[in-house]
Coordinates of C-alpha atoms and ligand atoms in Angstrom, one line a residue:
Chain A
X203 CA 0.0 0.0 0.0
X204 CA 2.7 2.4 1.1
X205 CA 4.8 1.4 -1.8
X206 CA 2.0 1.9 -4.1
X207 CA 1.5 5.4 -2.9
X208 CA 5.1 6.2 -3.5
X209 CA 4.8 4.9 -7.1
X210 CA 1.7 6.9 -7.7
X211 CA 3.3 10.0 -6.3
X212 CA 6.3 9.6 -8.6
X213 CA 4.1 9.1 -11.6
X214 CA 2.3 12.3 -10.7
X215 CA 5.7 14.1 -10.5
X216 CA 6.4 13.0 -14.1
X217 CA 3.1 14.2 -15.6
X218 CA 1.8 17.1 -13.8
X219 CA 3.4 20.5 -13.2
X220 CA 0.6 21.8 -11.1
X221 CA -1.7 19.8 -8.9
X222 CA -4.5 21.2 -7.0
X223 CA -6.3 18.6 -5.0
X224 CA -9.7 19.3 -3.6
X225 CA -8.8 22.9 -2.8
X226 CA -11.4 25.3 -1.3
X227 CA -11.1 28.9 -0.3
X228 CA -13.7 30.3 1.9
X229 CA -13.9 34.0 2.7
X230 CA -16.0 35.5 5.5
X231 CA -17.8 38.7 5.0
X232 CA -17.7 41.2 7.9
X233 CA -21.3 40.1 8.6
X234 CA -20.1 36.5 9.0
X235 CA -21.5 35.2 5.8
X236 CA -19.4 32.5 4.0
X237 CA -18.2 33.0 0.4
X238 CA -17.0 29.9 -1.2
X239 CA -14.8 31.6 -3.8
X240 CA -13.2 28.2 -4.7
X241 CA -15.1 25.1 -3.8
X242 CA -13.5 21.7 -3.8
X243 CA -11.5 22.1 -7.1
X244 CA -9.2 19.4 -8.3
X245 CA -7.0 20.6 -11.2
X246 CA -4.2 18.7 -12.8
X247 CA -2.1 20.6 -15.2
X248 CA 0.2 18.5 -17.4
X249 CA 3.7 19.7 -17.9
X250 CA 4.4 21.9 -20.9
X251 CA 0.7 22.5 -21.7
X252 CA -1.2 25.8 -22.0
X253 CA -4.0 25.3 -19.7
X254 CA -7.0 27.7 -19.8
X255 CA -9.4 28.4 -16.9
X256 CA -12.5 30.1 -18.0
X257 CA -15.4 31.4 -16.0
X258 CA -17.6 34.5 -15.8
X259 CA -17.0 37.4 -13.5
X260 CA -17.0 36.3 -9.8
X261 CA -16.6 32.7 -10.7
X262 CA -13.5 32.4 -8.6
X263 CA -10.8 32.5 -11.3
X264 CA -8.5 35.0 -9.7
X265 CA -8.8 33.3 -6.3
X266 CA -8.0 30.0 -8.0
X267 CA -4.9 31.2 -9.7
X268 CA -3.7 32.9 -6.5
X269 CA -4.0 29.6 -4.7
X270 CA -1.5 28.1 -7.2
X271 CA 1.4 30.2 -6.1
X272 CA -0.1 30.5 -2.6
X273 CA -0.6 34.3 -2.7
X274 CA -3.7 33.1 -0.9
X275 CA -3.7 30.0 1.4
X276 CA -6.5 27.6 0.7
X277 CA -8.9 26.9 3.5
X278 CA -8.4 23.2 2.7
X279 CA -6.8 21.0 0.0
X280 CA -3.4 20.4 -1.4
X281 CA -1.2 22.5 -3.7
X282 CA 1.7 20.9 -5.5
X283 CA 4.1 22.5 -8.0
X284 CA 6.3 19.9 -9.8
X285 CA 5.6 17.5 -7.0
X286 CA 6.5 19.9 -4.1
X287 CA 3.9 20.5 -1.5
X288 CA 3.8 24.3 -1.2
X289 CA 1.5 24.5 1.8
X290 CA 4.0 22.6 3.9
X291 CA 6.6 25.3 3.4
X292 CA 7.3 28.1 5.9
X293 CA 6.7 31.7 4.5
X294 CA 10.4 32.2 3.8
X295 CA 10.8 29.1 1.7
X296 CA 7.5 29.7 0.0
X297 CA 8.9 33.0 -1.2
X298 CA 11.8 31.2 -2.8
X299 CA 9.6 28.6 -4.3
X300 CA 7.5 31.3 -5.9
X301 CA 10.4 32.2 -8.1
X302 CA 9.7 29.1 -10.1
X303 CA 6.2 30.5 -10.8
X304 CA 6.0 33.7 -12.9
X305 CA 2.9 35.7 -13.0
X306 CA 1.3 38.3 -15.2
X307 CA -1.7 40.5 -14.6
X308 CA -4.5 42.3 -16.3
X309 CA -3.2 45.7 -15.0
X310 CA 0.5 44.8 -15.8
X311 CA 1.7 45.9 -12.3
X312 CA 4.9 47.3 -13.6
X313 CA 6.9 49.7 -11.4
X314 CA 6.5 53.2 -12.7
X315 CA 9.7 54.3 -11.0
X316 CA 11.8 51.8 -13.0
X317 CA 12.7 51.6 -16.6
X318 CA 11.8 48.6 -18.8
X319 CA 15.3 47.3 -17.9
X320 CA 14.8 48.0 -14.2
X321 CA 11.5 46.2 -14.2
X322 CA 12.8 43.1 -15.9
X323 CA 15.9 43.0 -13.7
X324 CA 14.0 43.4 -10.5
X325 CA 13.1 39.7 -9.8
X326 CA 16.8 38.9 -10.3
X327 CA 17.8 41.7 -7.9
X328 CA 15.5 40.3 -5.3
X329 CA 16.9 36.8 -5.8
X330 CA 20.5 38.1 -5.5
X331 CA 21.6 37.3 -9.0
X332 CA 25.0 39.0 -9.7
X333 CA 24.8 42.3 -11.5
X334 CA 26.6 41.2 -14.6
X335 CA 24.3 38.3 -15.2
X336 CA 21.3 40.4 -14.4
X337 CA 22.2 42.9 -17.1
X338 CA 22.8 40.2 -19.7
X339 CA 19.7 38.2 -19.0
X340 CA 17.4 41.2 -18.8
X341 CA 18.7 42.5 -22.1
X342 CA 18.1 39.1 -23.6
X343 CA 14.6 38.8 -22.3
X344 CA 13.7 42.3 -23.5
X345 CA 15.0 41.5 -26.9
X346 CA 12.9 38.3 -26.8
X347 CA 9.7 40.3 -26.3
X348 CA 10.8 42.7 -29.0
X349 CA 11.4 45.8 -26.9
X350 CA 15.2 46.3 -27.2
X351 CA 14.7 49.9 -28.5
X352 CA 12.6 50.7 -25.4
X353 CA 15.0 49.3 -22.8
X354 CA 15.7 52.7 -21.1
X355 CA 12.2 54.0 -21.2
X356 CA 9.7 54.2 -18.4
X357 CA 6.4 52.2 -18.6
X358 CA 4.5 55.4 -18.8
X359 CA 5.6 55.9 -22.4
X360 CA 4.6 52.4 -23.5
X361 CA 1.3 51.1 -24.9
X362 CA -0.7 48.5 -23.1
X363 CA 0.6 45.7 -25.3
X364 CA 4.2 46.8 -24.8
X365 CA 3.7 47.0 -21.0
X366 CA 2.4 43.4 -21.0
X367 CA 5.5 42.4 -23.0
X368 CA 7.7 43.9 -20.3
X369 CA 5.6 42.1 -17.7
X370 CA 6.1 38.8 -19.5
X371 CA 9.9 39.4 -19.7
X372 CA 9.8 40.2 -16.0
X373 CA 7.8 37.0 -15.2
X374 CA 10.4 34.9 -17.1
X375 CA 13.4 36.5 -15.5
X376 CA 14.0 33.7 -13.1
X377 CA 13.4 31.0 -15.6
X378 CA 10.2 29.7 -14.0
X379 CA 8.6 26.4 -14.7
X380 CA 5.1 27.8 -14.7
X381 CA 3.6 31.0 -16.0
X382 CA 0.4 32.2 -14.5
X383 CA -1.7 34.7 -16.4
X384 CA -4.7 36.4 -14.8
X385 CA -6.7 38.0 -17.6
X386 CA -3.4 39.3 -19.1
X387 CA -5.1 40.3 -22.3
X388 CA -8.4 41.7 -20.9
X389 CA -7.1 45.3 -21.0
X390 CA -5.8 45.1 -24.5
X391 CA -7.4 45.7 -27.9
X392 CA -7.9 42.7 -30.3
X393 CA -4.6 43.2 -32.2
X394 CA -2.5 43.4 -29.1
X395 CA -4.4 40.5 -27.5
X396 CA -3.5 38.3 -30.4
X397 CA 0.1 39.4 -30.4
X398 CA 0.5 38.7 -26.7
X399 CA -1.2 35.3 -27.0
X400 CA 1.1 34.5 -29.9
X401 CA 4.1 35.5 -27.8
X402 CA 3.0 33.3 -24.9
X403 CA 2.4 30.4 -27.3
X404 CA 5.9 30.8 -28.8
X405 CA 7.5 31.0 -25.4
X406 CA 5.6 27.9 -24.4
X407 CA 6.9 26.0 -27.5
X408 CA 10.4 27.2 -27.1
X409 CA 10.9 26.7 -23.4
X410 CA 8.4 24.1 -22.6
X411 CA 7.1 26.3 -19.8
X412 CA 3.7 25.3 -18.4
X413 CA 1.2 28.1 -18.8
X414 CA -2.0 28.6 -16.8
X415 CA -4.2 31.2 -18.3
X416 CA -7.2 32.6 -16.7
X417 CA -9.8 34.3 -18.9
X418 CA -13.5 35.1 -19.3
X419 CA -13.2 35.0 -23.1
X420 CA -13.6 31.8 -24.9
X421 CA -11.7 33.3 -27.9
X422 CA -8.6 33.3 -25.8
X423 CA -9.0 29.6 -24.9
X424 CA -9.8 28.8 -28.5
X425 CA -6.7 30.5 -29.9
X426 CA -4.0 29.1 -27.6
X427 CA -5.1 26.6 -25.0
X428 CA -4.5 22.9 -25.1
X429 CA -6.8 22.1 -22.2
X430 CA -9.5 24.0 -20.5
X431 CA -11.3 24.0 -17.2
X432 CA -14.6 25.8 -16.8
X433 CA -15.4 27.1 -13.4
X434 CA -18.7 28.5 -12.2
X435 CA -19.6 29.6 -8.7
X436 CA -16.3 28.4 -7.4
X437 CA -16.8 24.9 -8.7
X438 CA -15.0 23.2 -11.6
X439 CA -17.9 22.2 -13.9
X440 CA -16.0 20.8 -16.9
X441 CA -12.5 20.1 -17.9
X442 CA -10.7 18.5 -20.8
X443 CA -8.9 19.1 -24.1
X444 CA -10.1 22.2 -25.9
X445 CA -11.3 20.2 -28.9
X446 CA -13.3 17.9 -26.7
X447 CA -15.0 20.7 -24.9
X448 CA -15.8 22.5 -28.1
X449 CA -17.2 19.4 -29.8
X450 CA -19.0 17.9 -26.9
X451 CA -19.8 20.5 -24.2
X452 CA -21.6 18.7 -21.4
X453 CA -22.8 21.6 -19.3
X454 CA -24.9 24.6 -20.0
X455 CA -22.1 26.9 -18.8
X456 CA -19.7 25.4 -21.4
X457 CA -22.3 25.7 -24.2
X458 CA -22.8 29.3 -23.3
X459 CA -19.1 30.1 -23.4
X460 CA -18.8 28.4 -26.8
X461 CA -21.7 30.4 -28.1
X462 CA -20.0 33.7 -27.2
X463 CA -17.2 32.8 -29.6
X464 CA -19.2 32.0 -32.6
X465 CA -22.2 34.4 -32.5
X466 CA -23.0 35.2 -36.1
X467 CA -24.3 38.7 -36.4
X468 CA -27.7 39.5 -37.9
X469 CA -27.5 41.7 -40.9
X470 CA -28.3 45.2 -39.5
X471 CA -31.2 46.0 -41.8
X472 CA -32.9 42.8 -40.7
X473 CA -32.1 43.5 -37.0
X474 CA -34.1 46.7 -37.2
X475 CA -37.1 45.0 -38.7
X476 CA -37.3 42.2 -36.1
X477 CA -40.2 42.1 -33.7
X478 CA -40.5 40.1 -30.5
X479 CA -44.2 39.4 -31.0
X480 CA -45.0 36.4 -33.3
X481 CA -48.6 37.5 -33.9
X482 CA -49.4 37.9 -37.5
X483 CA -45.7 37.5 -38.4
X484 CA -44.7 35.8 -41.6
X485 CA -41.2 34.6 -40.8
X486 CA -39.2 33.6 -37.8
X487 CA -35.4 34.1 -37.5
X488 CA -33.4 31.6 -35.5
X489 CA -29.8 31.4 -34.5
X490 CA -28.5 27.8 -34.3
X491 CA -25.3 26.5 -32.9
X492 CA -23.2 23.6 -34.3
X493 CA -20.6 21.5 -32.8
X494 CA -18.8 18.6 -34.4
X495 CA -21.6 16.3 -33.5
X496 CA -24.1 18.3 -35.4
X497 CA -22.8 18.9 -38.9
X498 CA -24.5 21.6 -40.8
X499 CA -25.6 20.2 -44.1
X500 CA -27.1 16.9 -43.1
X501 CA -29.0 18.8 -40.5
X502 CA -30.5 21.3 -42.9
X503 CA -31.2 18.3 -45.1
X504 CA -33.1 16.5 -42.4
X505 CA -35.0 19.6 -41.5
X506 CA -36.0 20.2 -45.1
X507 CA -37.2 16.6 -45.4
X508 CA -39.3 17.0 -42.3
X509 CA -40.7 20.4 -42.9
X510 CA -40.4 20.8 -46.6
X511 CA -38.0 23.4 -48.2
X512 CA -38.9 26.1 -45.8
X513 CA -35.5 27.0 -44.3
X514 CA -33.3 29.7 -45.6
X515 CA -29.7 30.2 -44.4
X516 CA -29.2 34.0 -43.9
X517 CA -25.7 34.0 -42.7
X518 CA -23.3 31.4 -41.3
X519 CA -20.0 31.4 -39.5
X520 CA -18.1 28.2 -39.1
X521 CA -14.9 28.0 -37.2
X522 CA -12.3 25.5 -36.5
X523 CA -10.4 25.0 -33.3
X524 CA -7.9 22.2 -32.7
X525 CA -9.4 20.6 -35.8
X526 CA -12.9 20.7 -34.4
X527 CA -15.6 22.4 -36.5
X528 CA -18.2 24.5 -34.8
X529 CA -20.1 27.5 -35.6
X530 CA -23.4 29.2 -35.7
X531 CA -25.9 30.1 -38.4
X532 CA -28.9 32.4 -38.8
X533 CA -31.8 30.8 -40.5
X534 CA -35.3 31.8 -41.3
X535 CA -38.5 29.7 -41.4
X536 CA -42.2 30.3 -41.5
X537 CA -43.3 31.8 -38.2
X538 CA -45.8 29.1 -37.6
X539 CA -43.3 26.3 -37.4
X540 CA -40.5 28.1 -35.3
X541 CA -41.4 26.2 -32.1
X542 CA -41.4 22.9 -33.9
X543 CA -38.1 23.7 -35.5
X544 CA -36.5 24.5 -32.1
X545 CA -37.7 21.2 -30.7
X546 CA -36.5 19.4 -33.8
X547 CA -33.0 20.9 -33.5
X548 CA -32.9 20.3 -29.7
X549 CA -33.6 16.6 -30.3
X550 CA -30.5 16.6 -32.4
X551 CA -28.3 18.3 -29.8
X552 CA -28.3 21.5 -31.6
X553 CA -29.2 24.5 -29.5
X554 CA -31.0 27.4 -31.0
X555 CA -32.8 30.6 -30.1
X556 CA -35.5 32.5 -31.8
X557 CA -34.2 36.0 -32.5
X558 CA -37.5 37.5 -33.6
X559 CA -40.2 37.7 -36.2
X560 CA -41.0 39.7 -39.3
Chain B
X266 CA 10.0 104.0 5.7
X267 CA 13.3 102.5 4.7
X268 CA 14.9 104.3 7.6
X269 CA 13.5 101.5 9.7
X270 CA 16.0 99.1 8.2
X271 CA 19.1 100.1 10.0
X272 CA 22.1 97.7 9.7
X273 CA 21.2 96.4 13.0
X274 CA 17.7 95.5 12.0
X275 CA 18.9 94.0 8.8
X276 CA 21.3 91.8 10.7
X277 CA 18.5 90.8 13.0
X278 CA 16.3 89.9 10.1
X279 CA 19.1 87.8 8.6
X280 CA 19.8 85.9 11.7
X281 CA 16.1 85.4 12.3
X282 CA 15.8 84.0 8.8
X283 CA 18.6 81.5 9.4
X284 CA 17.0 80.5 12.7
X285 CA 13.7 79.8 11.0
X286 CA 15.4 77.8 8.3
X287 CA 17.3 75.9 11.0
X288 CA 14.1 75.1 13.0
X289 CA 12.1 74.2 9.9
X290 CA 14.6 71.8 8.4
X291 CA 15.9 70.3 11.6
X292 CA 12.4 69.5 12.7
X293 CA 11.5 68.4 9.2
X294 CA 14.5 66.0 9.4
X295 CA 13.3 64.5 12.7
X296 CA 9.7 64.5 11.4
X297 CA 10.8 62.4 8.4
X298 CA 13.2 60.2 10.5
X299 CA 10.4 59.1 12.8
X300 CA 7.3 59.9 10.7
X301 CA 8.2 57.9 7.6
X302 CA 8.7 54.6 9.4
X303 CA 5.6 55.3 11.5
X304 CA 3.7 55.9 8.3
X305 CA 5.0 52.7 6.7
X306 CA 3.9 50.8 9.8
X307 CA 0.5 52.5 9.8
X308 CA 0.1 51.3 6.2
X309 CA 1.6 47.9 6.4
X310 CA -0.4 46.9 9.5
X311 CA -3.7 47.7 7.8
X312 CA -6.0 44.8 7.0
X313 CA -4.8 42.9 3.9
X314 CA -1.3 44.4 4.0
X315 CA 2.0 42.6 4.6
X316 CA 2.3 43.1 8.3
X317 CA -1.5 43.1 9.0
X318 CA -1.9 43.5 12.7
X319 CA -5.3 44.8 13.9
X320 CA -4.5 46.1 17.4
X321 CA -1.1 47.5 16.6
X322 CA -2.7 49.4 13.7
X323 CA -5.4 50.7 16.0
X324 CA -2.9 51.7 18.6
X325 CA -0.6 53.5 16.2
X326 CA -3.5 55.2 14.6
X327 CA -4.9 56.4 17.9
X328 CA -1.5 57.8 18.9
X329 CA -1.1 59.6 15.6
X330 CA -4.6 61.0 15.9
X331 CA -3.8 62.2 19.4
X332 CA -0.7 64.0 18.2
X333 CA -2.6 65.6 15.3
X334 CA -5.4 66.8 17.5
X335 CA -3.4 68.7 20.1
X336 CA -3.2 72.3 18.9
X337 CA 0.4 73.3 18.4
X338 CA 0.3 76.3 20.8
X339 CA -0.8 73.9 23.6
X340 CA 1.8 71.2 22.6
X341 CA 4.4 73.9 22.7
X342 CA 3.7 74.5 26.4
X343 CA 2.7 71.0 27.4
X344 CA 6.0 69.5 26.1
X345 CA 8.2 71.8 28.1
X346 CA 9.1 69.2 30.8
X347 CA 10.1 66.7 28.0
X348 CA 12.2 69.3 26.3
X349 CA 13.9 70.2 29.7
X350 CA 14.6 66.5 30.2
X351 CA 16.1 66.2 26.7
X352 CA 18.1 69.4 26.5
X353 CA 18.1 70.9 29.9
X354 CA 16.4 74.1 28.6
X355 CA 13.2 75.0 26.8
X356 CA 14.4 78.4 25.5
X357 CA 16.1 78.9 22.1
X358 CA 15.9 77.6 18.6
X359 CA 17.3 74.2 19.3
X360 CA 14.8 73.7 22.1
X361 CA 12.0 74.7 19.7
X362 CA 12.9 71.9 17.5
X363 CA 11.5 69.4 20.0
X364 CA 7.9 70.5 19.9
X365 CA 8.2 71.1 16.2
X366 CA 9.5 67.6 15.5
X367 CA 6.8 66.1 17.8
X368 CA 4.1 67.9 15.8
X369 CA 5.7 66.9 12.5
X370 CA 5.9 63.2 13.2
X371 CA 2.2 62.4 13.2
X372 CA 1.6 64.7 10.2
X373 CA 4.3 63.0 8.2
X374 CA 3.1 59.6 9.3
X375 CA -0.5 60.2 8.1
X376 CA 0.7 61.7 4.8
X377 CA 3.1 58.8 4.2
X378 CA 0.3 56.3 4.9
X379 CA -1.9 58.1 2.3
X380 CA 1.0 58.1 -0.2
X381 CA 1.4 54.3 0.2
X382 CA -2.4 53.8 -0.1
X383 CA -2.1 55.4 -3.5
X384 CA 0.4 52.7 -4.7
X385 CA -1.8 50.2 -6.7
X386 CA -2.5 47.1 -4.6
X387 CA -1.5 45.0 -7.6
X388 CA 2.1 45.9 -7.0
X389 CA 2.3 44.2 -3.7
X390 CA 0.7 41.2 -5.4
X391 CA 3.3 41.3 -8.2
X392 CA 6.1 41.6 -5.6
X393 CA 4.9 38.6 -3.7
X394 CA 4.5 36.6 -6.9
X395 CA 8.2 37.3 -7.6
X396 CA 9.2 35.9 -4.2
X397 CA 10.0 39.3 -2.6
X398 CA 10.4 39.3 1.2
X399 CA 8.3 41.7 3.2
X400 CA 11.2 44.1 3.7
X401 CA 11.9 43.9 0.0
X402 CA 8.3 44.8 -0.7
X403 CA 8.7 47.9 1.4
X404 CA 12.2 48.9 0.1
X405 CA 12.0 47.9 -3.5
X406 CA 8.4 48.4 -4.3
X407 CA 6.3 50.6 -2.0
X408 CA 8.8 53.3 -1.1
X409 CA 10.3 53.8 -4.7
X410 CA 6.8 53.8 -6.2
X411 CA 5.6 56.3 -3.6
X412 CA 8.7 58.6 -3.9
X413 CA 6.9 61.5 -5.7
X414 CA 4.1 61.5 -3.1
X415 CA 6.7 61.2 -0.3
X416 CA 8.4 64.3 -1.6
X417 CA 5.0 66.0 -1.7
X418 CA 4.6 64.9 1.9
X419 CA 7.8 66.6 2.9
X420 CA 6.9 69.8 1.1
X421 CA 3.6 70.0 2.9
X422 CA 5.4 69.2 6.2
X423 CA 8.1 71.8 5.7
X424 CA 5.6 74.5 4.8
X425 CA 3.6 73.7 8.0
X426 CA 6.8 73.8 10.0
X427 CA 7.7 77.3 8.7
X428 CA 4.4 78.3 10.1
X429 CA 4.7 76.5 13.4
X430 CA 8.3 77.7 13.9
X431 CA 6.9 81.3 13.8
X432 CA 4.6 80.2 16.6
X433 CA 7.4 78.5 18.5
X434 CA 9.3 81.7 18.2
X435 CA 6.9 83.5 20.4
X436 CA 7.7 81.1 23.2
X437 CA 11.4 82.1 23.2
X438 CA 12.3 80.2 20.1
X439 CA 13.7 83.1 18.1
X440 CA 13.3 83.2 14.3
X441 CA 11.1 85.3 12.1
X442 CA 8.0 84.8 14.2
X443 CA 9.7 86.1 17.3
X444 CA 11.0 89.2 15.4
X445 CA 7.6 89.8 13.8
X446 CA 5.9 89.8 17.2
X447 CA 8.5 91.7 19.1
X448 CA 9.2 94.4 16.6
X449 CA 6.2 94.5 14.5
X450 CA 3.6 94.2 17.2
X451 CA 4.8 94.9 20.6
X452 CA 6.9 97.9 19.6
X453 CA 4.7 98.9 16.7
X454 CA 6.9 98.9 13.6
X455 CA 5.0 98.0 10.4
X456 CA 8.0 97.9 8.0
X457 CA 9.7 95.2 10.0
X458 CA 6.4 93.3 10.4
X459 CA 5.9 93.4 6.7
X460 CA 9.5 92.4 6.1
X461 CA 9.1 89.2 8.2
X462 CA 6.0 88.4 6.3
X463 CA 7.7 88.9 2.9
X464 CA 10.6 86.6 4.0
X465 CA 8.2 83.9 5.2
X466 CA 6.2 84.1 1.9
X467 CA 9.4 83.8 -0.1
X468 CA 10.6 80.8 2.0
X469 CA 7.3 79.0 1.6
X470 CA 7.3 79.6 -2.2
X471 CA 10.9 78.4 -2.5
X472 CA 10.1 75.2 -0.6
X473 CA 7.0 74.6 -2.6
X474 CA 8.7 75.2 -6.0
X475 CA 11.7 73.0 -5.1
X476 CA 9.3 70.3 -3.9
X477 CA 7.3 70.5 -7.1
X478 CA 10.4 70.4 -9.2
X479 CA 11.6 67.3 -7.4
X480 CA 8.2 65.6 -7.8
X481 CA 8.3 66.3 -11.5
X482 CA 11.8 64.8 -11.7
X483 CA 10.8 61.6 -9.9
X484 CA 7.4 61.1 -11.5
X485 CA 7.5 59.0 -14.6
X486 CA 3.9 58.9 -15.1
X487 CA 1.4 61.0 -17.0
X488 CA -0.9 62.1 -14.2
Ligands
ATP876 N1 -10.4 38.9 -0.3 C1 -11.7 38.5 -0.4 N2 -12.6 38.6 0.6 C2 -13.9 38.3 0.4 N3 -14.4 37.8 -0.7 C3 -13.6 37.7 -1.8 C4 -12.2 38.0 -1.7 N4 -11.6 37.8 -2.9 C5 -12.6 37.4 -3.7 N5 -13.8 37.3 -3.0 C6 -15.1 36.8 -3.6 O1 -14.8 35.5 -4.2 C7 -15.6 35.4 -5.4 C8 -14.6 35.1 -6.5 O2 -13.8 36.2 -6.8 P1 -12.7 36.2 -7.9 O3 -12.0 37.5 -7.8 O4 -11.8 35.0 -7.7 O5 -13.5 36.1 -9.2 P2 -13.1 36.2 -10.7 O6 -13.6 34.9 -11.4 O7 -11.6 36.4 -10.8 O8 -13.9 37.4 -11.2 P3 -13.5 38.5 -12.3 O9 -13.6 38.0 -13.6 O10 -14.5 39.6 -12.0 O11 -12.1 38.9 -12.0 C9 -16.3 36.7 -5.6 O12 -17.6 36.5 -5.1 C10 -15.6 37.7 -4.7 O13 -16.4 38.7 -4.2
MG877 MG1 -10.4 38.1 -11.5

């Protein structure tokens, strides 16, 4: 039994960089009410992967990520980084251990009193890395994130995207095994978001660093994550490879997040004409959602067979993520059969919503 | 009117100016020496901060409030036994530095606390994530980031001290306040009264402008 445990533990050490086992974090409001910010979450993050954690506002994402480097101590549960039990360490050693976990934030959290160089060199300064090495490594990292020409400037003069690059260079300064990102792209415009995600992906590929990325945007997960966990109300509701989640979302929360990434827009002239009231309407407009299970053409085919050639495709957006096809489409049908159509689609695991009537 | 400014009066005004500067900056120094650490403690013992400590925070806060609420004129008199104990006298500019410093400490402490409160909380978070020790968080993060505000703090403090030193002067402290009262009021001589006011105004302006210039130098942010 004991031997078995040792073996199991070693196996874990091989595979997982971060292991959260049944962790909970309970806050108490001043009035004595309990807030279960994180509630019995077990999260196993394989080495070298980009792992996404998605959830809506207040779901407990930030709390969860802060448990990983023990910025917050869990109320219960275990936290292991590369097999080391962080909760067993005294504060001093915990500080050292945190050097193997870099972190970036939505608000960048750069020091305004230090230049780009000064910011990137800071973690090495704290760790007592000799000056010469500090200078060399900081310059290399700054070049790596493409900011060599800004090395002597202060963060104030940088754009949001550039600030996040500095923060990434700083987070990598002590060659961590894990990079934690708490909504690192949420304050950036789409172009910068894409560039920062691209940078994280390349760094992950080049160095094999394990990345845990917190977000409330499914687009972020779709574009770089290998695996994703969905949390809601502090609980982990679904977890798996991104392609699996996209093709076979089990929970309503997961489906909802997927919808947000593929919402095909109504043509604007049509949008103005739509009414909520079906009375006397001629046509109904529906938005339907596909995943791998529910391929588009056979579906429309089946629908046409059942209802006659009554469906028109107004606009369609199909996307691919990790080789999985999914998307949404706006279709129209006679107003009278819209309820039947929704039921028909639902029976085939295709969710749909009536947008309005004309 | 200019006949009032005999060489003797000019000499008097000059030495009074030096005395005021001495009292202001010496007590400013002690105010910073004790006030900044106290302010750091006030901030870092607050809930959620690195040295969170409820009752210590309450105790320090109460002491600071006490210091801030005693009117300076009363402090000036009330502190005489302490000054005697410390210096053996309570007369003279050096003796005046004691009550001035004592009044500066709580002012500096509160202003420093405020300056640190303005440092974004995310910075402490980032510092901890880098494995910074608590002292490193204070030295390498909080104080450098608050430097412009800390300079502002000292500007405000020094300007207050110029003011208070004039009051201290009336209780045998010397300086421009003493001259103003003695020559401008008791032996009614408006030109000298006005001269002391002008010098005090120039002094305050100079402190403010220097402080602002230093803040501008240290502030690398567009706000
Ligand atoms: N220090 C704290 N004290 C009390 N409650 C807290 C504390 N930190 C977080 N919470 C609560 O825990 C819950 C989860 O918060 P958390 O910040 O982890 O959410 P989140 O998913 O990161 O949300 P967002 O997307 O808005 O950042 C919320 O209800 C929040 O109010
Ligand atoms: Mg958050």
